[in-house]
Amino acid sequence: MDEQIKTKVEHLRKELNRHNYNYYVLNAPEISDFEFDMMMKELEALEHDYPQLDDPLSPTHRVGSDINKAFTQFVHKRPMLSLSNTYSVEEVDEWFERVKSGLSGEAFEIVGEMKYDGTSISLTYVNGRLERAVTRGDGERGDVVTDNVKTIRSIPLQLQGEGYPDEFEIRGEIVLPWKEFDRLNAEREFNEEPLFANPRNAASGTLKMQNSAEVAKRGLDAVFYYLLGDNLPADTHYENMQIARSWGFKVAPIMELLHGINDVERFINHWDGARKELPIATDGLVFKVNNLRQQLNLGYTAKSPRWAIAYKFQAERALTRLQEVSFEVGRTGVITPVANLDPVLLSGTIVKRASLHNEDIIKTLGIHEHDMLYVEKGGEIIPKITGVDDAAREPDSKPVEFIKECPVCGTALVRVEGEAAWMCPNKYGCVPQICGRIEHFVGRRMMNIDGIGEEMVVLLYRNGWVRDIADLYSLDDHRSEMLLLPGIGPRTVDRIIEGIEASKKAPFERVVYALSIPYVGETGAKKLARAVRNIDALMSASAEQLTAIDDIGPRIAESIIDFFAAQENRDIINRLKIAGVTMSMPDEEEGEGSDKLSGKTIVISGTFLHHSRDEYKEIIERNGGKNAGSISKKTDFILAGDNMGPYKREKAVSLNIPMLSEDEFLELISE
Ligand code: IVH
């Protein structure tokens, strides 16, 4: 093969790695994104034309792959221990004294670092190349997550500089910076997916995703704080980390040499406040003895090193007065008590309300009227009431009583057996429950009806046009009345009516979820729909039949039976049927298969309305086609849903591969 090509490929890889490093580690790009993309394209084209030059560590492979696979486990060469925690300066002082006597009075230095709040990772490099990435797991063995870790651009796949041992391990924290965390949660909110409570959960959840192409989109980053191996370049932790930085690692940027306990205390006092300005979540500080020989002398307890200690920050807490406890009624009738507070500043936001969840929590905390309450945010985004300042209680203040009647419709509440929740049983007459169900029905992951949000539901309800979900399908009769509403023009009305019309095609499994059957979530609805195939079978299913379905337990079965026993619900179902809403899984005919896709290789990308990705996979195979994970010259076409990744789109365009929309594809196979 042409030596020139090989040199060119190597040069491009080296340059791309360097620019990645400049951009993701140093935050100092030398070239524009466009120039970077052009170089990447050139390398991709060469690797494509000369597959013998491919390398799994090439920067072109950082985008991840669609292949799903369970993780394999790896036994850590050296166990991944944790640090013992301290919560006060006094406890840190005590540790310092223990180190002093452990070293028999010998002089020592301490390194002060941030304790990053993410998920720990161990990377092994052999001859300068990333060999594997393993999670902490139980400390003895963890999951091999190399493919996912390779998508993190600040992690070097091939080291730069010199002097690294033939084989070594570097440990650090995989983190999701606040900016990416906020972006991800905003996106999840839009898609009506549950939010991540904190960046730590988001980082560990992301790292364990099966699809590394998805991981690549999440914006993970990594910081490193521990080098392990037999032939480390220096005798001290601090120096080793500085040298590791020269090999291309994003070494923890806050790392300070401290001489004596005064320095340690100053470090704590400074970072207790200053950490709030950092772009990454931290939950404390870490102090380590700098000298490796001294570390060895001090040794380990069963769980943690004696040469290091963590100092945990106090979760941010504020004290504020309870104005009153209000009670909210949800879609399922559950009553949630909410503490309305005198506004107070906490971790940069003003907190005025905090959920008290249920009656038991009010009792356990012993909350009285107008009490002074402690509100905490910790690493969580949702404020939490964690305690009461008993000393500040007004003398004649009474304990907060849970209400006995629904705050909206006045019906006597009932307590669900075995649960802490109180419920309003007036399902068909209690406005927030009715509106809540309508709102759920139109949601993106259910019937996906555009243009109807919370306010619009209330408006439609108040005017008497939509009193239940089935009324939506005769909303067209009220078109002229709707146009009289302030601020609502023909465009809005058209959009709503079109959305309602289109929702008739929503697949049966979404309809089951949209019905708001208590305890039937998205996954449960899917399993039910696939097992029973149509609404009549679901309505008449016995408890035995239902519990025979995967993941459907007795509580869900009972709830389904109760739901369909109510005449109100049976009427609604009937009206939905008449309106033409999908009430069964696709006909068996469509399932029989054909050879329409025979010999065709198809890549699925994006999100879909009518079927899940797995179902499309099945449909492709049933019709003689082959589903492939990544786009190549051999791909015949792409089944392209919404939100197809930009990389795939670009690749499809550059290879001139046709993209079929979901509807076009369904038409093709039903022709
Ligand atoms: S050193 C043998 N340094 O905290 C000790 N750990 O409870 C090796 N962590 O599992 C860990 N920031 O995930 C070290 N600057 C830092 C850290 C840090 C966060 C995490 C790490 C470890 C846990 C220990």
XYZ file of C-alpha atoms and ligand atoms in Angstrom:
695
model
C 0.000 0.000 0.000
C 0.996 3.501 -0.670
C 3.262 4.642 2.191
C 2.129 8.183 1.569
C -1.456 7.283 2.461
C -0.344 5.618 5.655
C 1.690 8.676 6.636
C -1.237 10.921 5.804
C -3.623 8.870 7.968
C -1.188 8.892 10.862
C -0.659 12.609 10.500
C -4.394 13.308 10.459
C -4.950 11.166 13.559
C -2.174 12.904 15.406
C -3.440 16.335 14.444
C -7.049 15.496 15.321
C -5.944 14.140 18.694
C -3.963 17.309 19.299
C -6.896 19.549 18.400
C -9.237 17.447 20.526
C -6.854 17.969 23.430
C -6.624 21.707 22.783
C -10.375 21.982 22.665
C -11.550 19.585 25.387
C -8.680 19.604 27.856
C -7.012 22.980 27.474
C -10.132 24.861 26.412
C -7.933 26.601 23.852
C -8.791 25.582 20.287
C -6.305 26.542 17.597
C -8.544 25.863 14.630
C -12.187 26.449 13.801
C -14.832 23.744 14.191
C -15.170 23.769 10.430
C -11.481 23.071 9.860
C -11.671 20.315 12.456
C -14.674 18.742 10.734
C -12.916 18.884 7.370
C -9.902 17.044 8.775
C -12.169 14.466 10.364
C -13.983 13.944 7.066
C -10.719 13.489 5.231
C -9.608 10.848 7.734
C -12.962 9.089 7.561
C -12.766 8.935 3.801
C -9.247 7.489 3.899
C -10.174 4.901 6.528
C -13.155 3.999 4.445
C -11.099 3.534 1.279
C -8.246 1.768 3.072
C -9.932 -0.403 5.717
C -6.631 -2.159 6.417
C -5.482 1.117 8.041
C -8.394 1.242 10.451
C -7.630 1.459 14.149
C -10.208 1.122 16.946
C -8.571 4.081 18.686
C -8.777 6.393 15.687
C -10.491 9.703 16.553
C -13.175 8.791 14.003
C -14.404 6.109 16.405
C -15.268 8.526 19.182
C -18.821 8.876 17.953
C -19.909 5.559 19.427
C -21.857 2.744 17.911
C -25.448 1.577 17.867
C -24.566 -1.960 18.865
C -26.226 -3.042 22.101
C -24.273 -5.289 24.353
C -24.273 -6.115 28.012
C -21.081 -5.128 29.809
C -18.470 -7.679 30.691
C -16.793 -7.542 34.080
C -13.165 -7.045 34.878
C -11.381 -7.727 38.161
C -9.394 -4.623 39.173
C -5.659 -5.279 39.387
C -5.687 -3.106 42.507
C -9.039 -2.777 44.294
C -10.809 0.562 43.987
C -11.122 1.659 47.612
C -13.183 4.491 48.927
C -12.110 7.335 51.191
C -13.194 7.731 54.773
C -15.325 10.801 55.225
C -15.045 13.670 57.669
C -17.568 16.445 58.168
C -15.692 19.043 60.187
C -12.354 20.798 60.338
C -11.793 19.113 63.733
C -12.044 15.661 62.186
C -9.578 16.664 59.462
C -7.232 17.921 62.199
C -7.508 14.546 63.920
C -6.591 12.769 60.687
C -3.632 15.109 60.270
C -2.441 14.183 63.765
C -2.830 10.459 63.005
C -0.688 10.880 59.866
C 1.912 12.777 61.883
C 2.242 10.019 64.462
C 2.024 7.307 61.775
C 5.093 8.849 60.155
C 6.866 9.099 63.523
C 7.313 12.819 63.304
C 8.847 12.819 59.798
C 8.018 15.951 57.753
C 5.255 15.506 55.182
C 3.277 17.445 52.631
C -0.441 17.272 51.877
C -2.112 17.682 48.501
C -5.529 19.351 48.598
C -8.033 18.568 45.818
C -11.721 18.868 45.063
C -13.907 15.826 45.573
C -15.711 15.599 42.258
C -19.268 14.355 42.424
C -19.512 11.961 39.507
C -18.790 8.294 39.020
C -15.311 6.821 39.362
C -13.448 5.246 36.501
C -10.224 3.351 36.075
C -8.376 3.566 32.757
C -5.533 1.252 31.802
C -2.992 2.321 29.190
C -0.608 -0.100 27.530
C 2.203 1.360 25.446
C 0.435 4.693 25.471
C -2.861 3.380 24.134
C -6.131 3.157 26.020
C -6.579 -0.532 26.754
C -9.744 -0.553 28.857
C -12.013 1.543 31.021
C -13.652 -0.086 34.034
C -16.194 1.285 36.515
C -15.681 0.950 40.254
C -18.371 -1.715 40.575
C -18.081 -3.265 44.022
C -14.450 -2.128 44.321
C -13.153 -5.597 43.417
C -14.631 -5.869 39.945
C -16.380 -3.422 37.690
C -18.016 -3.177 34.266
C -15.906 -2.698 31.166
C -17.238 0.514 29.603
C -14.414 1.251 27.157
C -16.675 2.013 24.180
C -18.650 4.568 26.143
C -15.546 6.137 27.659
C -13.977 6.490 24.223
C -16.750 8.948 23.330
C -15.474 11.396 25.981
C -13.326 13.725 23.964
C -11.097 14.898 26.782
C -9.879 11.336 27.408
C -6.755 10.594 25.366
C -6.968 7.421 23.301
C -3.305 7.685 22.437
C -0.968 9.472 24.848
C 1.217 12.373 23.852
C 4.591 13.355 25.324
C 6.939 10.795 26.743
C 8.015 8.931 29.846
C 4.826 7.022 30.511
C 5.223 3.488 31.910
C 4.562 0.598 29.502
C 1.484 -0.182 31.530
C -0.276 1.951 34.137
C -3.655 2.805 35.506
C -5.137 6.242 35.982
C -8.240 6.857 38.028
C -10.589 9.743 38.024
C -14.182 10.798 37.907
C -16.573 10.800 34.971
C -18.642 13.928 35.396
C -21.457 15.745 33.672
C -20.704 19.476 33.856
C -23.571 21.631 35.174
C -24.115 23.152 31.730
C -24.619 19.758 30.082
C -26.690 18.555 33.028
C -29.080 21.499 32.676
C -29.298 20.981 28.924
C -30.008 17.261 29.331
C -32.715 17.821 31.923
C -34.354 20.548 29.819
C -34.449 18.092 26.925
C -35.871 15.363 29.149
C -38.504 17.713 30.470
C -39.535 18.504 26.900
C -39.767 14.795 26.102
C -41.657 14.180 29.350
C -38.958 11.840 30.591
C -38.079 11.691 34.299
C -35.420 14.239 35.289
C -32.036 13.313 36.747
C -31.821 14.391 40.397
C -28.166 15.446 40.153
C -25.149 15.332 37.814
C -23.809 12.230 39.599
C -26.870 10.144 38.744
C -26.861 11.526 35.228
C -23.165 10.672 34.764
C -23.408 7.130 36.108
C -26.655 6.485 34.223
C -25.076 7.707 31.009
C -21.906 5.688 31.459
C -23.994 2.519 31.761
C -26.045 3.165 28.640
C -25.947 0.307 26.179
C -25.724 2.514 23.145
C -22.469 4.433 22.964
C -23.796 6.646 20.164
C -26.300 7.970 22.710
C -23.518 8.416 25.269
C -21.587 10.490 22.759
C -24.437 13.029 22.688
C -24.606 13.536 26.440
C -21.559 15.777 26.992
C -19.724 13.717 29.636
C -16.297 14.853 30.767
C -13.617 13.370 33.025
C -11.079 14.614 35.584
C -8.200 12.498 36.846
C -6.669 12.412 40.316
C -4.755 9.168 40.897
C -1.950 7.424 39.033
C -1.097 3.794 39.792
C 1.584 1.495 38.414
C 4.940 -0.069 39.052
C 7.194 2.403 37.300
C 5.670 5.788 37.956
C 7.784 8.740 36.811
C 8.036 10.556 40.179
C 8.053 9.881 43.934
C 5.187 12.171 44.781
C 1.505 12.186 43.922
C 1.607 15.861 42.954
C 4.463 15.495 40.492
C 3.008 12.349 38.965
C -0.232 14.155 38.287
C 1.560 17.105 36.672
C 3.454 14.682 34.447
C 0.210 12.851 33.596
C -1.120 16.226 32.467
C 1.711 16.402 29.916
C 0.587 13.011 28.521
C -2.748 14.605 27.614
C -4.927 13.874 30.655
C -7.329 16.407 32.078
C -5.819 16.256 35.535
C -7.914 17.790 38.329
C -7.180 21.510 37.870
C -7.442 22.339 41.566
C -4.534 20.578 43.193
C -2.531 22.441 45.782
C 0.520 21.541 47.823
C -0.237 22.280 51.470
C 2.365 22.633 54.179
C 0.834 22.019 57.569
C -2.579 22.110 59.152
C -3.018 25.881 58.761
C -2.780 25.519 55.004
C -5.307 22.677 55.148
C -7.783 24.778 57.112
C -7.330 27.733 54.772
C -7.968 25.437 51.802
C -11.214 24.200 53.414
C -12.437 27.701 54.232
C -11.719 28.952 50.753
C -13.341 26.123 48.795
C -16.397 25.766 51.026
C -17.673 28.903 49.319
C -15.684 29.100 46.090
C -16.763 25.647 44.895
C -20.177 27.078 43.953
C -18.542 28.876 41.048
C -17.047 25.690 39.580
C -18.491 24.296 36.347
C -18.573 20.756 37.775
C -20.446 19.430 40.828
C -18.288 18.734 43.882
C -19.334 17.304 47.223
C -16.223 17.888 49.262
C -12.441 18.039 49.328
C -9.805 15.336 49.369
C -6.515 15.519 51.267
C -3.694 13.159 50.371
C -0.187 12.614 51.732
C 2.037 13.646 48.842
C 5.008 11.312 49.135
C 4.408 7.805 47.724
C 6.830 6.143 50.149
C 5.030 7.788 53.058
C 1.708 6.653 51.570
C 3.038 3.099 51.556
C 4.194 3.424 55.166
C 0.806 4.633 56.311
C -0.966 1.883 54.384
C -4.617 0.987 54.277
C -7.495 -0.087 56.460
C -9.814 -2.736 54.975
C -11.826 -0.093 53.169
C -9.726 2.996 52.640
C -6.211 4.392 52.593
C -4.839 5.916 55.800
C -2.914 8.392 53.661
C -6.013 10.181 52.383
C -9.249 11.585 53.728
C -12.363 13.196 52.320
C -13.921 16.296 53.844
C -17.582 16.520 52.863
C -19.256 19.870 52.385
C -22.381 20.529 54.387
C -25.364 20.339 52.061
C -26.531 23.882 51.562
C -29.208 24.599 54.072
C -31.440 27.533 54.831
C -33.877 28.261 57.629
C -37.179 29.822 56.674
C -40.722 30.182 57.952
C -43.568 27.950 56.870
C -46.436 30.127 55.671
C -48.851 27.255 55.215
C -49.125 23.733 53.908
C -51.252 23.535 50.777
C -52.573 20.333 49.252
C -52.466 19.509 45.553
C -54.523 16.969 43.665
C -52.774 14.994 40.938
C -54.125 13.186 37.884
C -54.498 9.931 39.803
C -56.213 11.637 42.759
C -53.172 11.426 45.057
C -52.971 14.411 47.416
C -49.509 15.962 47.766
C -48.817 18.309 50.683
C -46.643 21.277 49.743
C -44.824 23.598 52.149
C -45.260 27.239 51.105
C -42.307 29.114 52.534
C -41.104 32.638 53.083
C -38.859 33.010 50.008
C -35.261 32.116 50.786
C -32.055 32.021 48.723
C -30.543 28.540 48.428
C -27.695 27.531 46.085
C -28.384 30.546 43.903
C -32.144 30.107 43.479
C -35.079 31.450 45.445
C -37.060 28.671 47.087
C -40.717 29.326 47.875
C -42.191 25.831 47.855
C -41.068 22.331 48.697
C -42.998 19.083 48.472
C -43.657 17.309 51.757
C -44.599 14.154 49.808
C -47.104 12.564 52.209
C -48.655 12.574 55.667
C -45.966 10.341 57.180
C -43.227 12.841 56.361
C -45.153 15.695 58.021
C -45.568 13.518 61.128
C -41.975 12.282 61.220
C -40.644 15.825 60.951
C -43.226 16.970 63.511
C -44.104 20.108 61.556
C -46.299 22.688 63.343
C -48.019 25.725 61.849
C -45.610 28.585 61.064
C -42.577 26.541 62.135
C -39.084 27.559 61.083
C -38.019 24.816 58.628
C -34.642 23.727 57.333
C -34.534 23.498 53.542
C -31.650 21.687 51.857
C -30.524 21.323 48.314
C -27.396 19.201 48.581
C -26.530 17.743 45.212
C -30.205 17.502 44.386
C -32.016 20.008 42.251
C -35.297 19.766 44.127
C -35.349 21.439 47.545
C -36.155 19.206 50.471
C -37.440 19.965 53.984
C -35.037 18.205 56.322
C -35.915 19.455 59.766
C -37.644 21.857 62.129
C -36.073 24.410 64.447
C -38.051 23.425 67.556
C -36.659 26.310 69.597
C -38.222 28.835 67.234
C -41.753 27.380 67.516
C -44.528 29.768 68.527
C -45.957 28.685 71.916
C -49.540 27.968 70.842
C -48.725 26.560 67.418
C -50.612 23.376 66.452
C -49.261 20.388 64.531
C -50.010 20.515 60.792
C -52.987 18.254 60.149
C -53.442 16.415 56.895
C -56.749 17.364 55.283
C -59.689 14.947 55.427
C -61.487 16.226 52.338
C -60.378 16.996 48.808
C -59.319 20.668 48.675
C -60.956 21.041 45.263
C -64.169 18.979 45.258
C -64.725 18.380 48.979
C -64.994 14.577 48.714
C -63.799 12.630 51.784
C -60.273 11.340 51.157
C -59.348 7.668 51.376
C -55.995 6.222 52.329
C -54.638 3.610 49.941
C -54.007 0.387 51.806
C -50.356 -0.185 52.508
C -49.333 3.253 51.212
C -48.642 6.629 52.737
C -50.782 8.441 50.164
C -54.261 9.875 50.635
C -56.484 9.996 47.557
C -59.581 11.785 46.386
C -61.851 8.994 45.120
C -64.015 11.370 43.045
C -62.284 10.396 39.795
C -64.962 11.634 37.428
C -66.034 14.785 39.212
C -62.814 16.291 40.561
C -61.499 18.920 38.140
C -57.698 18.578 38.617
C -58.023 14.818 38.126
C -60.090 15.217 34.966
C -57.848 17.935 33.537
C -54.747 15.994 34.615
C -55.920 12.940 32.665
C -56.660 15.023 29.582
C -53.237 16.627 29.854
C -51.609 13.220 30.158
C -53.583 11.889 27.194
C -52.370 14.642 24.835
C -48.714 14.427 26.040
C -45.826 13.765 23.698
C -45.221 10.194 24.758
C -48.903 9.381 24.690
C -51.158 10.660 21.882
C -48.714 13.464 21.039
C -51.352 16.091 20.251
C -49.685 19.377 19.423
C -50.920 22.724 20.676
C -52.685 21.565 23.838
C -50.854 22.360 27.057
C -51.976 22.705 30.656
C -53.684 26.070 30.157
C -55.474 25.009 26.997
C -56.849 21.899 28.738
C -58.332 24.065 31.492
C -59.774 26.432 28.895
C -61.369 23.595 26.939
C -62.720 22.098 30.152
C -64.122 25.356 31.566
C -65.957 26.049 28.340
C -67.504 22.606 28.528
C -66.062 21.471 25.192
C -63.768 18.777 26.556
C -64.981 17.093 29.736
C -63.108 13.845 29.150
C -60.502 12.495 26.737
C -63.096 11.232 24.246
C -64.551 14.751 23.893
C -61.306 15.778 22.167
C -62.460 13.916 19.077
C -65.528 16.136 18.687
C -63.690 19.378 19.393
C -64.042 20.257 15.709
C -67.748 20.974 16.426
C -66.627 23.889 18.602
C -64.234 25.424 16.090
C -66.164 28.687 15.704
C -66.609 29.082 19.467
C -62.903 28.463 20.006
C -62.095 31.271 17.598
C -63.891 33.676 19.920
C -61.399 32.990 22.722
C -58.964 35.865 23.265
C -55.587 35.302 21.639
C -56.628 32.169 19.723
C -56.493 32.417 15.962
C -57.421 30.028 13.158
C -53.827 28.732 12.937
C -53.839 27.565 16.561
C -57.219 25.938 16.179
C -56.158 24.202 12.955
C -53.030 22.902 14.604
C -54.991 21.447 17.509
C -57.622 19.846 15.283
C -54.958 18.395 12.966
C -53.067 17.050 15.975
C -56.203 15.373 17.266
C -56.907 13.851 13.850
C -53.326 12.541 13.566
C -53.500 11.034 17.063
C -56.025 8.486 15.814
C -53.065 6.724 14.246
C -51.055 6.559 17.469
C -50.198 2.892 18.098
C -52.309 0.873 20.511
C -49.590 0.659 23.158
C -49.553 4.448 23.434
C -53.332 4.523 23.698
C -53.143 2.088 26.627
C -50.612 4.343 28.340
C -52.648 7.472 27.529
C -55.756 6.138 29.309
C -54.281 6.922 32.767
C -54.980 3.501 34.255
C -53.463 3.796 37.748
C -50.092 2.007 38.046
C -49.852 1.392 34.287
C -46.743 3.227 33.122
C -45.191 3.410 29.683
C -43.455 0.032 29.847
C -46.426 -1.700 31.443
C -48.699 -0.359 28.704
C -46.369 -1.706 26.025
C -46.284 -5.155 27.589
C -50.052 -5.213 28.012
C -50.738 -4.066 24.451
C -48.382 -6.602 22.937
C -49.817 -9.418 25.021
C -53.549 -8.754 24.676
C -53.429 -7.245 21.131
C -56.716 -5.286 21.392
C -58.869 -3.249 23.767
C -61.694 -5.788 24.056
C -59.267 -8.423 25.252
C -57.783 -5.959 27.737
C -61.223 -4.978 29.051
C -62.267 -8.551 29.626
C -58.963 -9.971 30.870
C -59.028 -11.770 34.195
C -56.518 -11.254 36.986
C -54.893 -14.592 36.090
C -54.546 -13.627 32.439
C -53.104 -10.253 33.352
C -50.604 -11.480 35.928
C -49.372 -14.049 33.399
C -47.978 -11.104 31.399
C -44.379 -10.178 32.023
C -43.991 -7.455 34.693
C -47.729 -7.271 35.482
C -48.234 -8.004 39.181
C -51.450 -8.416 41.189
C -51.662 -4.720 42.113
C -51.530 -3.584 38.478
C -53.948 -6.345 37.444
C -56.448 -5.253 40.086
C -56.118 -1.654 39.011
C -56.797 -2.574 35.366
C -59.859 -4.602 36.304
C -61.210 -1.773 38.493
C -60.580 0.732 35.736
C -62.599 -1.149 33.148
C -65.322 -2.016 35.666
C -66.243 1.680 35.863
C -69.059 2.491 33.438
C -67.565 5.977 32.861
C -64.409 4.397 31.481
C -66.278 1.867 29.351
C -68.253 4.731 27.789
C -65.077 6.687 27.089
C -63.491 3.652 25.409
C -66.574 3.188 23.278
C -66.495 6.794 22.127
C -62.752 6.584 21.388
C -63.451 3.497 19.275
C -66.215 5.270 17.337
C -63.893 8.241 16.788
C -61.422 5.888 15.092
C -58.616 5.802 17.681
C -56.357 2.743 17.218
C -57.648 0.059 19.512
C -55.576 -2.921 18.449
C -52.066 -3.919 17.498
C -51.363 -4.029 13.751
C -53.098 -6.858 11.871
C -51.399 -10.185 11.718
C -51.252 -9.699 7.919
C -48.726 -6.940 8.393
C -46.913 -9.338 10.656
C -46.839 -12.178 8.165
C -43.933 -10.799 6.282
C -42.836 -10.613 2.681
C -39.666 -10.427 0.652
C -40.110 -6.739 -0.131
C -36.853 -5.858 1.572
C -34.997 -8.917 0.443
C -31.265 -8.248 0.025
C -31.582 -4.759 1.497
C -29.412 -3.499 4.334
C -31.194 -0.862 6.365
C -29.982 1.374 9.170
C -32.522 2.662 11.702
C -31.865 6.074 13.182
C -33.806 8.545 15.316
C -37.073 8.276 17.196
C -40.405 7.083 15.808
C -44.084 7.641 16.276
C -45.792 4.452 15.135
C -43.452 1.679 16.274
C -40.463 1.308 18.543
C -36.985 0.762 17.119
C -37.149 -2.880 18.149
C -40.410 -3.299 16.303
C -38.924 -1.748 13.181
C -36.034 -4.161 13.457
C -38.517 -7.009 13.543
C -40.508 -5.580 10.625
C -37.347 -5.259 8.539
C -36.354 -8.841 9.234
C -39.864 -10.141 8.664
C -39.826 -8.541 5.236
C -36.526 -10.100 4.257
C -34.239 -7.148 5.022
C -31.178 -6.864 7.220
C -30.795 -4.277 9.951
C -27.288 -2.853 10.349
C -25.933 -0.747 13.194
C -23.875 1.766 11.275
C -23.949 3.458 7.910
C -21.557 2.231 5.262
C -21.382 1.999 1.486
C -23.407 -1.208 1.790
C -26.410 0.521 3.355
C -29.350 0.577 0.936
C -31.387 3.122 2.827
C -31.898 4.657 6.225
C -35.172 4.514 8.095
C -34.914 8.017 9.461
C -37.075 9.104 12.386
C -37.040 12.382 14.294
C -33.867 13.688 15.895
C -31.515 11.697 13.701
C -27.995 12.463 14.891
C -26.075 15.039 12.839
C -23.145 12.680 12.359
C -25.299 9.972 10.818
C -27.136 12.481 8.673
C -23.858 13.857 7.400
C -22.522 10.405 6.703
C -25.709 9.427 4.854
C -25.507 12.550 2.715
C -21.816 12.096 1.971
C -22.356 8.475 0.889
C -25.488 9.445 -1.015
C -27.701 6.981 0.844
C -31.442 7.581 0.596
C -33.349 8.351 3.790
C -36.937 7.187 4.144
C -39.296 8.766 6.625
C -41.319 6.537 8.906
C -44.471 6.987 6.790
C -42.606 6.354 3.539
C -41.181 3.168 4.988
C -44.563 1.919 6.201
C -46.008 2.662 2.786
C -43.183 0.771 1.099
C -43.790 -2.405 3.058
C -47.568 -2.257 2.807
C -47.576 -1.648 -0.965
S -8.730 9.572 45.458
C -7.872 5.328 47.291
N -9.421 11.968 44.729
O -14.391 9.741 45.882
C -8.549 6.617 47.064
N -11.138 10.322 44.918
O -14.876 8.008 48.417
C -8.679 6.972 45.663
N -13.362 11.154 44.286
O -14.212 6.474 44.683
C -9.580 8.071 45.410
N -12.752 13.203 43.794
O -14.781 8.287 43.026
C -9.850 10.726 45.006
N -9.870 14.140 44.069
C -10.284 12.905 44.328
C -11.642 12.537 44.199
C -12.020 11.229 44.518
C -13.774 12.353 43.853
C -14.266 9.993 44.508
C -13.779 8.711 43.901
C -13.682 7.720 45.032
C -14.518 8.371 46.091
C -13.936 7.998 47.434
